Amino acid sequence: MTPPALVIGVDGHAISRDAVTGRARLLLEGLNFADEKPAILPFCSRFGDFLASVIAARHAGLRIVLPNDAGFAAINSVIAETGDVIVLSSAGDDTSGLKGMREIHLVADAPADTAPLDWGGAAGAGISLFTSGTTGAPVRHTHPFAMLDQGAEKWAGMIGAPGEMKTLVCTVPPQHMYGLEAGVMLPLSNPDFAVYDVRPFFAANVAEALNMVAGHRVLVSTPLHLDLLVREDVILPPIHAVVSATTALDSDLAQAVEKKFRTRVIEVFGTTETGLIGTREPARNDVFTPRDDFRISFENRRMNVMSAWRAAALTIDDMIEASGTGFHLVGRGDDLINVAGKRASLAGLTQALRRIDGVRDGVFVMPEADPAGRGPQRPVAFAVAPGMDTDQVRRALRHRIAPAFVPRRIVMLDEIPKTRVGKPHIAGLMGMLADRNRMFSIPDDHPSLAGHFPGNPIVPGAVVLDHALRAAGISSASALKSVKFTGVLRAREDCTVETSESAQTVEITCRAGTRPVMRATVRRKAS
């Protein structure tokens, strides 16, 4: 009888459970540090190596730390905060940027006579995951293996087909709770599951990975990847189920995935602190069913979650309402915005943007308060839309969202920067926005242009001055000492604002390309 597989290699060959745990036993011998108890940080690009690292650390009684970001700065921050750390890496992994740790490379294979390790044979010291926290400093959340094993049981029940062999293809990294539960704990805890060894990203890579595995295929992914699979011309083999998390999955996208690939889409809602909390099938239902071993309650549109593993209930920082025996996600904690007394969800606005014909990707963000304090702050849209300009995108949005949320600023990009789990990299976008904050353009349907040189719309000087002061962070024109318009600015032209400061004044220069448009001098406020 062929031993059950735990990992499926990139060439499709099966790596047995005994082979992976045998490698873990060899690694365990290298982790014998007598009275020392260093932390283990698996920095492995392959799931097989990651699994062996977790097995060995559990048997050695060593805690595992999983930074929430693959960047060297984030990992070094966790290493510094943790203290004595051993980094385990796959052959060929670049660890050159890591500091203050010891490193062990995992061996490719263990000798055939190496005795395997039993996964559940040790209590272990648990796994610590990190979130960014409100200050950006990593916040540790440590979970016992018993809690993670119990979560894996719920995952197995959610996916179904008991007794049938299922192979997981994960586009999400195992360092996050979602990827840890699906790609690590589930196959380790249940012999009905194996996992593909590498993490595909592009649509063609996902298709290749799914074609490499047999039996009941399960794709563990994100709305970003699912959207790419629907848009791209890819053919996938039969898929038993598709699981999605990290951001809310639009019902239209879920229906498109099910229709195109003839599968079932399951959305997972959870947190780093708790793991899986509830599931739904968004193609048919917007209500999540909570797992049966958690106790949930609701107060002021917030959900409290209690389990046997928590000393006190966790209040989820999202807008959530009770719905029968389940719950409905109204919006993420940082997702709801207010513009001029009207409320909207950034996720809903983003979905409206992505549904525009010609827009391949996009996201709405809400910047910090306008430094000039001039009028209500509005969201900003970033869009990937080859062949379209900002005015075309803005006009399309006017047919889809309330006028208060139509962005004055739309930034066209070649691609939206993403985190490892497929979420838009908001910090990167905000940084990009800060770099562009001293540039503006006036759309051709701006009310000031009506009748202002028909056929050749020229932006009135008062509008140029207003936007220039706003970009320079000056809240009032009352301190204006002088202004001179040296050229014209036409609709849709990018206007760059440059400033130079002295002890008494701020000099402002506006240019359209290299062409000067305006110069102004503003008195500085007395300190």
PDB file of C-alpha atoms in Angstrom, residues 39-44 50 53-54 63-69 74-75 78 82 126-131 138-141 148 173-177 179-181 184-185 272 420:
ATOM      1  CA  ALA A  39      12.816  30.304  19.604  1.00  0.00           C
ATOM      2  CA  ILE A  40      12.428  28.771  16.149  1.00  0.00           C
ATOM      3  CA  LEU A  41      11.653  31.005  13.165  1.00  0.00           C
ATOM      4  CA  PRO A  42      10.816  28.957  10.040  1.00  0.00           C
ATOM      5  CA  PHE A  43      11.992  31.042   7.078  1.00  0.00           C
ATOM      6  CA  CYS A  44      11.193  28.374   4.526  1.00  0.00           C
ATOM      7  CA  PHE A  50       8.010  24.494   6.962  1.00  0.00           C
ATOM      8  CA  SER A  53      10.329  22.751  11.115  1.00  0.00           C
ATOM      9  CA  VAL A  54       7.013  22.900  12.996  1.00  0.00           C
ATOM     10  CA  ARG A  63       8.373  28.070  20.748  1.00  0.00           C
ATOM     11  CA  ILE A  64       7.835  29.054  17.139  1.00  0.00           C
ATOM     12  CA  VAL A  65       7.714  32.715  16.068  1.00  0.00           C
ATOM     13  CA  LEU A  66       6.126  33.787  12.783  1.00  0.00           C
ATOM     14  CA  PRO A  67       6.623  37.439  11.718  1.00  0.00           C
ATOM     15  CA  ASN A  68       3.684  38.886   9.802  1.00  0.00           C
ATOM     16  CA  ASP A  69       5.868  40.264   7.014  1.00  0.00           C
ATOM     17  CA  ALA A  74       9.973  43.156  10.053  1.00  0.00           C
ATOM     18  CA  ILE A  75      11.718  39.844  10.700  1.00  0.00           C
ATOM     19  CA  VAL A  78      10.736  40.165  15.767  1.00  0.00           C
ATOM     20  CA  THR A  82      12.266  37.702  20.944  1.00  0.00           C
ATOM     21  CA  GLY A 126       3.085  26.886  20.955  1.00  0.00           C
ATOM     22  CA  ILE A 127       3.267  29.284  18.033  1.00  0.00           C
ATOM     23  CA  SER A 128       3.527  33.071  18.255  1.00  0.00           C
ATOM     24  CA  LEU A 129       2.126  35.132  15.408  1.00  0.00           C
ATOM     25  CA  PHE A 130       2.494  38.882  15.118  1.00  0.00           C
ATOM     26  CA  THR A 131       0.222  41.708  14.080  1.00  0.00           C
ATOM     27  CA  PRO A 138       4.779  43.963  16.167  1.00  0.00           C
ATOM     28  CA  VAL A 139       2.303  42.600  18.726  1.00  0.00           C
ATOM     29  CA  ARG A 140       2.729  38.966  19.766  1.00  0.00           C
ATOM     30  CA  HIS A 141      -0.157  36.466  19.969  1.00  0.00           C
ATOM     31  CA  LEU A 148      -4.509  25.011  16.609  1.00  0.00           C
ATOM     32  CA  PRO A 173       1.972  32.233   3.200  1.00  0.00           C
ATOM     33  CA  PRO A 174       2.050  30.001   6.299  1.00  0.00           C
ATOM     34  CA  GLN A 175       3.315  32.865   8.500  1.00  0.00           C
ATOM     35  CA  HIS A 176      -0.216  34.326   8.704  1.00  0.00           C
ATOM     36  CA  MET A 177      -2.991  32.651  10.709  1.00  0.00           C
ATOM     37  CA  GLY A 179      -2.134  30.214   5.816  1.00  0.00           C
ATOM     38  CA  LEU A 180      -0.972  28.544   9.037  1.00  0.00           C
ATOM     39  CA  GLU A 181      -4.357  26.957   9.711  1.00  0.00           C
ATOM     40  CA  VAL A 184       0.216  23.700   7.930  1.00  0.00           C
ATOM     41  CA  MET A 185      -2.101  22.668  10.762  1.00  0.00           C
ATOM     42  CA  THR A 272      -4.878  36.265  14.331  1.00  0.00           C
ATOM     43  CA  ARG A 420       2.032  38.599   0.749  1.00  0.00           C
TER      44      ARG A 420
END
